[in-house]
mmCIF file of C-alpha atoms in Angstrom:
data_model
loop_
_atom_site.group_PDB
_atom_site.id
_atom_site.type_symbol
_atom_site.label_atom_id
_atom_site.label_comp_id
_atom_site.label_asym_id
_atom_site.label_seq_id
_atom_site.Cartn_x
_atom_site.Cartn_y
_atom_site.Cartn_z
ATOM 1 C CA UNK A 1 89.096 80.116 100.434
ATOM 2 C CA UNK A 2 89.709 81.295 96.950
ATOM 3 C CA UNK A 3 92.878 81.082 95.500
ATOM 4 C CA UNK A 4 93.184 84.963 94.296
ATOM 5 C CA UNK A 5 92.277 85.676 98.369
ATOM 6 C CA UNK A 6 95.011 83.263 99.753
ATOM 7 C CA UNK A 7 98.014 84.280 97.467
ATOM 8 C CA UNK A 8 96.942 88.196 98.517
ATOM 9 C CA UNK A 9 97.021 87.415 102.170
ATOM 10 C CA UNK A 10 100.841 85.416 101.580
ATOM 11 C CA UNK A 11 101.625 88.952 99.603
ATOM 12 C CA UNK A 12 100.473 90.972 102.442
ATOM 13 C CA UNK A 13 102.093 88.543 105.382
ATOM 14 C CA UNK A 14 105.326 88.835 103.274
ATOM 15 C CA UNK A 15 105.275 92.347 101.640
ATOM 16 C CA UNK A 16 103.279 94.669 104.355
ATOM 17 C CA UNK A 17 104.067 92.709 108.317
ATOM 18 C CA UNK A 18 107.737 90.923 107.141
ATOM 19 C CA UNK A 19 106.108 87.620 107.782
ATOM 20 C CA UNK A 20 104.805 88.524 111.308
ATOM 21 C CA UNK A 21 101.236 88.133 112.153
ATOM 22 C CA UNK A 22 99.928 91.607 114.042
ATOM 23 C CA UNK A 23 96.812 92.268 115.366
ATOM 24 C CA UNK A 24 96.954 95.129 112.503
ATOM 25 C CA UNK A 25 97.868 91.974 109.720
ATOM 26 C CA UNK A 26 94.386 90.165 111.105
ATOM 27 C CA UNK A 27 92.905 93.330 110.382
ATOM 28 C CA UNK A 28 94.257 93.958 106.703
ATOM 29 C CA UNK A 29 92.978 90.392 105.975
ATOM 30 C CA UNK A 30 89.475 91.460 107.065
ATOM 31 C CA UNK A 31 89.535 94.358 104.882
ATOM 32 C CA UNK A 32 90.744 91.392 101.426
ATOM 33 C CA UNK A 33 87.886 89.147 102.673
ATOM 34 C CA UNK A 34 85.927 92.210 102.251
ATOM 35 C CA UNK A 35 86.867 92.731 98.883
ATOM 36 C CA UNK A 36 89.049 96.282 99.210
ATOM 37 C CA UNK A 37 91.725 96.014 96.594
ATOM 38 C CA UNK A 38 95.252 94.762 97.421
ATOM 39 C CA UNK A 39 97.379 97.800 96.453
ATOM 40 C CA UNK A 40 95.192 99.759 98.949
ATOM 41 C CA UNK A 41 95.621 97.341 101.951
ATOM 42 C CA UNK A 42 99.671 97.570 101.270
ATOM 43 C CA UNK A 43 99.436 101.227 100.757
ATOM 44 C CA UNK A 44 101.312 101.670 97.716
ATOM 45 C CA UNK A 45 101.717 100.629 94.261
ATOM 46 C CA UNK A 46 104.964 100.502 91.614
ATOM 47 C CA UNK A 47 104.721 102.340 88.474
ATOM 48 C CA UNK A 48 107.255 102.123 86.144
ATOM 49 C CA UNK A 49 109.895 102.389 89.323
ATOM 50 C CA UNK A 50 107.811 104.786 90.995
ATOM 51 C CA UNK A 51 106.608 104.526 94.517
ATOM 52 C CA UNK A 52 102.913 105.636 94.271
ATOM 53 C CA UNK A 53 101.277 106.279 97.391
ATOM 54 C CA UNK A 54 97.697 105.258 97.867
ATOM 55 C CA UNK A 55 97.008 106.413 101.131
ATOM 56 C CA UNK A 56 94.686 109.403 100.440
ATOM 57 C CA UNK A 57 92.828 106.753 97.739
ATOM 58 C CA UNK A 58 93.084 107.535 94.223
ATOM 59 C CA UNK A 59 92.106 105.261 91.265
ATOM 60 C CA UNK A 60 94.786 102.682 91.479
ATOM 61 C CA UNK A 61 97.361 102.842 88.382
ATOM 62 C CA UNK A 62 96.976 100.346 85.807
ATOM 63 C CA UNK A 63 99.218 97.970 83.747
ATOM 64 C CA UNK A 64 97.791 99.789 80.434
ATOM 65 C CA UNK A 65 98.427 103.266 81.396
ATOM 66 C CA UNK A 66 102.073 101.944 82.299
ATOM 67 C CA UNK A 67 102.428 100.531 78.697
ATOM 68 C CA UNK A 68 101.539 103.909 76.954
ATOM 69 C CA UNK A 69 103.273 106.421 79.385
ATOM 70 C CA UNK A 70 106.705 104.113 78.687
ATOM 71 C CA UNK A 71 106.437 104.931 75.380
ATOM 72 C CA UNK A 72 105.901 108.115 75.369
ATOM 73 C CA UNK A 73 108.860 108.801 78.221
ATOM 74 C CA UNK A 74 111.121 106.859 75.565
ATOM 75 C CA UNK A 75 110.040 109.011 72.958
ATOM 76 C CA UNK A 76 109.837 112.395 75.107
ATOM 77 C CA UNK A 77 113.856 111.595 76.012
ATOM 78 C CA UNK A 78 114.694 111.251 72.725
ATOM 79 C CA UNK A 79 113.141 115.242 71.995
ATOM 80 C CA UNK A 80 114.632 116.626 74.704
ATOM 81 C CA UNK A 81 118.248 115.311 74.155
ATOM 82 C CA UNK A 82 117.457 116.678 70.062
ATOM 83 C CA UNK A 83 116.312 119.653 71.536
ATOM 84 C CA UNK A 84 119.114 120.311 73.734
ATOM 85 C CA UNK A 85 116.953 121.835 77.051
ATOM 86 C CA UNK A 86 114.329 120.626 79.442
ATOM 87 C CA UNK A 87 110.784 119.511 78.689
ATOM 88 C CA UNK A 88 107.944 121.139 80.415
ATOM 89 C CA UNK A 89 104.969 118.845 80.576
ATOM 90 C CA UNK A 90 101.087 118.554 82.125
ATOM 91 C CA UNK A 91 99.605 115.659 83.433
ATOM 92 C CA UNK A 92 95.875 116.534 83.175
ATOM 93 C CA UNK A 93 93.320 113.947 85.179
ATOM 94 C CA UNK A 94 95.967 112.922 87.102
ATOM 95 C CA UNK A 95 94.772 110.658 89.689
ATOM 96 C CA UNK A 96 97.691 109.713 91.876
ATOM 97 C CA UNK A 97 100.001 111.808 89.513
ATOM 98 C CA UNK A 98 101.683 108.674 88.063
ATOM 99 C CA UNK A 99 102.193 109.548 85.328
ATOM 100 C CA UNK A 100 103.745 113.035 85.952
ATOM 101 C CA UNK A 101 105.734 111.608 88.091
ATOM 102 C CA UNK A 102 107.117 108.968 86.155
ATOM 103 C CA UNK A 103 108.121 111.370 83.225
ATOM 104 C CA UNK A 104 109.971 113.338 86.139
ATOM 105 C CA UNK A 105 111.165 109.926 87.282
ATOM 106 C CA UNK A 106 112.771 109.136 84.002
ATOM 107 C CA UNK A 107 113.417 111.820 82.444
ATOM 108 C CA UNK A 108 116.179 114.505 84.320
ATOM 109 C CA UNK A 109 115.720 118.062 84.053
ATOM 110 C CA UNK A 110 111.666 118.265 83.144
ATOM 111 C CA UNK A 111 109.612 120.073 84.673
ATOM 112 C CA UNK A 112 106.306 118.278 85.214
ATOM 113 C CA UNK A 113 103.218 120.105 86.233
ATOM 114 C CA UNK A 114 100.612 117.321 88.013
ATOM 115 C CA UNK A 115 97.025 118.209 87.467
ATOM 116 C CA UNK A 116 93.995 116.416 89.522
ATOM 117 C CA UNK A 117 90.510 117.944 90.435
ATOM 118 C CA UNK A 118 90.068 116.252 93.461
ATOM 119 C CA UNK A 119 92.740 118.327 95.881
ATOM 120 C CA UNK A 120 92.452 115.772 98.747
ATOM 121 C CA UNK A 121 94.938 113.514 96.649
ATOM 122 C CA UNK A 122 97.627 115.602 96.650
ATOM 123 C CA UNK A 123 99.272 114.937 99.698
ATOM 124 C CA UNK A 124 99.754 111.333 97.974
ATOM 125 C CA UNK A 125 101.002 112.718 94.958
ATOM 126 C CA UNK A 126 104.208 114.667 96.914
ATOM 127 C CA UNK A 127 104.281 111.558 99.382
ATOM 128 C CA UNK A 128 104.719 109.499 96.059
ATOM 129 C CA UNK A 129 107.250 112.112 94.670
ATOM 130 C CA UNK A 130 109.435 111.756 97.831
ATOM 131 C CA UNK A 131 109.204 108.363 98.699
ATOM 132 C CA UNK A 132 110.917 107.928 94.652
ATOM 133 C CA UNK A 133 113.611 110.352 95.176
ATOM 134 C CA UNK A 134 112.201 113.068 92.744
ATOM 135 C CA UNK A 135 113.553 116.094 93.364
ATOM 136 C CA UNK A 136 110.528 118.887 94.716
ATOM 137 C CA UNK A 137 111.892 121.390 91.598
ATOM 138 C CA UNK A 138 110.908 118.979 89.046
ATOM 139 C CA UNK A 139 107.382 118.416 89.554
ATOM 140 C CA UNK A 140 104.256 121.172 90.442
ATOM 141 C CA UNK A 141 100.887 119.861 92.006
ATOM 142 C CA UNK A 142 98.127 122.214 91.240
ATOM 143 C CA UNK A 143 94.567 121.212 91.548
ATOM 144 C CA UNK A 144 91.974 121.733 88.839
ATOM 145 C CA UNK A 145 89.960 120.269 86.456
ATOM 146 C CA UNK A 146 91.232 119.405 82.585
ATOM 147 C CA UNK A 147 93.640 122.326 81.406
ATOM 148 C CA UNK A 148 91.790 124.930 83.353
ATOM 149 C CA UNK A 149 95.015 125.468 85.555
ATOM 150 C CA UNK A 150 97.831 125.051 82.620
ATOM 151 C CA UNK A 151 99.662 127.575 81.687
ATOM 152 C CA UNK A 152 102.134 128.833 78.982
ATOM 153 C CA UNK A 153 103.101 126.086 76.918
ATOM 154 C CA UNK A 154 104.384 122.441 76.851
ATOM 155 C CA UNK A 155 106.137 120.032 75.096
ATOM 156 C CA UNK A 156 103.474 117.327 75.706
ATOM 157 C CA UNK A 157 100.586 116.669 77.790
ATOM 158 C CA UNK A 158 99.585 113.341 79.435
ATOM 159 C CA UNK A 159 95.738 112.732 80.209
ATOM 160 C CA UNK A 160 94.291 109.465 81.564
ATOM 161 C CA UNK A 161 90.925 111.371 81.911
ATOM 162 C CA UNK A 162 87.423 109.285 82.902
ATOM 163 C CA UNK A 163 86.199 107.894 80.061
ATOM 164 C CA UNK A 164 83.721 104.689 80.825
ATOM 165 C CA UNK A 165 80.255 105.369 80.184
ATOM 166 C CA UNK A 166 78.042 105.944 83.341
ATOM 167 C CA UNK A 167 75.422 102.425 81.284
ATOM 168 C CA UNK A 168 78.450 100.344 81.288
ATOM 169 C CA UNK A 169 78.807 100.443 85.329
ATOM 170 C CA UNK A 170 77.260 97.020 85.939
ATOM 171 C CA UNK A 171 80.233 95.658 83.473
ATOM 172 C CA UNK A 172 83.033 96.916 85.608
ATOM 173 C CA UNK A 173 84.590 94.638 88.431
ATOM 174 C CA UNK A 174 82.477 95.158 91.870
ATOM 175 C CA UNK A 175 85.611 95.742 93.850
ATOM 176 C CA UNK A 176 86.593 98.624 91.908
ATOM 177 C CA UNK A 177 82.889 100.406 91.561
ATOM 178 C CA UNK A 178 82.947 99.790 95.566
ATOM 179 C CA UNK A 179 86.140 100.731 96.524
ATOM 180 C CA UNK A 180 87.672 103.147 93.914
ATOM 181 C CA UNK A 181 87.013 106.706 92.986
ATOM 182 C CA UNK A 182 84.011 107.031 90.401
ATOM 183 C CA UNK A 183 85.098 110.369 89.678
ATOM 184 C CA UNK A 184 88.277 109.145 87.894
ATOM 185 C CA UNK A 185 85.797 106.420 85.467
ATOM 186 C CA UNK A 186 83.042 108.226 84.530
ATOM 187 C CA UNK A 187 82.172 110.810 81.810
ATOM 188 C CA UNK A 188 79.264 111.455 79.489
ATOM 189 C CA UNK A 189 78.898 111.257 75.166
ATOM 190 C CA UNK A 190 79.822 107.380 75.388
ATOM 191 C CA UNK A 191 82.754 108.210 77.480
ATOM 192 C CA UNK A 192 84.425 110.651 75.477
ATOM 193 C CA UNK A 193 83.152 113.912 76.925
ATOM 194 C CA UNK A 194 86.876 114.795 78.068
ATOM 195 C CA UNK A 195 88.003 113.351 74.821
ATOM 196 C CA UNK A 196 86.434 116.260 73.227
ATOM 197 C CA UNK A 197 87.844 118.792 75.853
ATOM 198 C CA UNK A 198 91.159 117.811 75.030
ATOM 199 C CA UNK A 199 90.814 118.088 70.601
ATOM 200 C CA UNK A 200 89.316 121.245 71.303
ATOM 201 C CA UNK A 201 91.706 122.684 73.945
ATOM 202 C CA UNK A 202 95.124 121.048 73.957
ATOM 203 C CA UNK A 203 96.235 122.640 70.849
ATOM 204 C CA UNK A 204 96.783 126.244 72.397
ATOM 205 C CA UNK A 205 98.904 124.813 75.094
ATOM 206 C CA UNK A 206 101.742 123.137 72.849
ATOM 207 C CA UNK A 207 104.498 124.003 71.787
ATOM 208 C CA UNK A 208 105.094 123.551 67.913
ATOM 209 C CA UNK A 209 106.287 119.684 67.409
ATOM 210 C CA UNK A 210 103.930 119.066 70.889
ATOM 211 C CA UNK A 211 102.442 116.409 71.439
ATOM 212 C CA UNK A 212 98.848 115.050 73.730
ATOM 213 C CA UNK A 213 99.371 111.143 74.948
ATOM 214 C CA UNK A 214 95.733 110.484 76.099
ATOM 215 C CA UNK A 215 93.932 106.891 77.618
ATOM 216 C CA UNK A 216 91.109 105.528 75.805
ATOM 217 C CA UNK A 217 88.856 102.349 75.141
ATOM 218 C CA UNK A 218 89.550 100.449 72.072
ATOM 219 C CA UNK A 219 85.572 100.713 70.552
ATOM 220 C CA UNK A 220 86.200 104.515 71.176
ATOM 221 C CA UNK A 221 88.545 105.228 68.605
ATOM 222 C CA UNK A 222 85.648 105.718 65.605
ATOM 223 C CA UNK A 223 84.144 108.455 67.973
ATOM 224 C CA UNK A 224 87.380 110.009 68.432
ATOM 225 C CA UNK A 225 88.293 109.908 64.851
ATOM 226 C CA UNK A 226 84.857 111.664 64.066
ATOM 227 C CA UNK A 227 86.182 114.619 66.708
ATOM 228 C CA UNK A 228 89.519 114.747 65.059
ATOM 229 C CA UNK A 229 87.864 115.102 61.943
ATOM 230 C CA UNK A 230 88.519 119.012 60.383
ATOM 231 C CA UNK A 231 90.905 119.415 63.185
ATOM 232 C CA UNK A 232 94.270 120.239 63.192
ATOM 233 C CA UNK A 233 96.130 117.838 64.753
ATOM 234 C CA UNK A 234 98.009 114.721 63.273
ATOM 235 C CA UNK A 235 97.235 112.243 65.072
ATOM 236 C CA UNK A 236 98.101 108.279 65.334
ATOM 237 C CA UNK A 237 96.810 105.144 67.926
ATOM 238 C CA UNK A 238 98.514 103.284 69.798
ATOM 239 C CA UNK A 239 98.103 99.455 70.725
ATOM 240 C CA UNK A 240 97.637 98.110 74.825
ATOM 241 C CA UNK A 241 100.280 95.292 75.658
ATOM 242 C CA UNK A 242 97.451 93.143 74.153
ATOM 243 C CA UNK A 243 97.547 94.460 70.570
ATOM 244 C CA UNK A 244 94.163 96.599 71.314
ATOM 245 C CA UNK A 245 94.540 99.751 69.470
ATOM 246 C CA UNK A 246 93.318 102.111 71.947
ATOM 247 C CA UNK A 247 95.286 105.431 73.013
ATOM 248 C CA UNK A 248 95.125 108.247 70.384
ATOM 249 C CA UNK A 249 98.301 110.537 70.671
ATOM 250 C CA UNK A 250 97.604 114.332 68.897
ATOM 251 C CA UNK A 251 100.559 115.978 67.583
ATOM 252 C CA UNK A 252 100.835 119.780 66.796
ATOM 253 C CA UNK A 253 102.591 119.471 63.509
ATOM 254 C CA UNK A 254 102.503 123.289 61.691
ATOM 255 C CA UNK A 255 102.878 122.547 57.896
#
């Protein structure tokens, strides 16, 4: 047996069935040899100390979207305690609303509107909310697609939106293209086509000082520099825990 497939069914003896073997435990161990991902077999998955629910099956959050959304919650405190009132913020392409949640999570007061197209994950997203003790005034979950459902205007804006190339599916792990969501990887011009959406869009739904905290792939960045180009925004990159310089963060700066 493999060694990734044994310590997974220890996990899932220990973490899921309290170290009880169930008919149901057999079962789960069926669905590893299979190849379904862990965090969907134990239901849930932490994200920077939030419970996120992964029962209605959204893309499962990652360690890299974890790294960028922790900096921008320590930065987004920081504004709101110089500002003096709560933040209002929009997690576009949200998935399993991680990281909406986790700004309402960390930060007390905001308001955090939770954006995902697919409306069949968000039961899991106010599941997730309540499992982590975050109070149903501080978040709204409104299905749509990009910014088509934001409205008035927002101190920042967090989008993890698909941006893998449909050519590069044969270089993704097989689990994941079998058992996760494509929707949430895919999207046309090299991966950037929501990229675009946001340069051209995000701008008239900041505040002044506002800022867009966006995923992207490292080789991207020259593509996205191209679309910043003659553009408004000031913008900067930031590095994955790796020292890849990857996610591009747009700031509405009026000179």
């Amino acid at each position: 047996m493999p060694y990734e497939l044994s310590q997974n069914i220890t996990r899932l003896l220990t973490e899921k069935y309290s170290g009880i073997e169930t008919p149901e435990f057999f079962a789960d161990v069926e669905r590893l040899k299979a190849g379904e991902p862990y965090a969907y077999i134990l239901g849930w998955k932490d994200f920077l100390g939030v419970h996120i629910d992964l029962s209605c099956k959204p893309i499962i959050p990652r360690a890299e979207t974890a790294h960028w959304a922790l900096r921008a919650i320590g930065e987004l405190k920081a504004k709101q305690a110089e500002l003096g009132r709560p933040l209002r913020t929009f997690d576009a392409y949200a998935g399993s609303g991680n990281v909406g949640l986790a700004v309402a999570k960390h930060i007390p007061g905001t308001m955090s509107e939770i954006s995902e197209l697919d409306a069949s994950l968000s039961p899991g997203i106010i599941a997730s909310a309540r499992a982590s003790g975050i109070p149903e005034e501080m978040i709204k979950v409104i299905p749509g697609d990009s910014l088509e459902i934001a409205t008035g205007l927002y101190d920042a804006i967090f989008a993890n939106p698909p941006y893998i190339p449909p050519s590069d599916i044969d270089n993704l792990d097989p689990d994941m293209v079998a058992h996760e969501p494509h929707l949430a990887f895919f999207a046309d011009e090299g991966g950037n086509e929501f990229h675009k959406v946001l340069i051209e869009q995000a701008w008239d739904f900041l505040v002044p000082g506002g800022a867009v905290y966006i995923e992207a792939d490292e080789y991207q960045r020259p593509a996205i520099e191209a679309l910043l180009k003659d553009t408004q925004w000031t913008y900067e990159f930031w590095p994955d825990q790796y020292g890849q310089v990857r996610f591009p963060v747009l700031r509405k700066i009026l000179n």
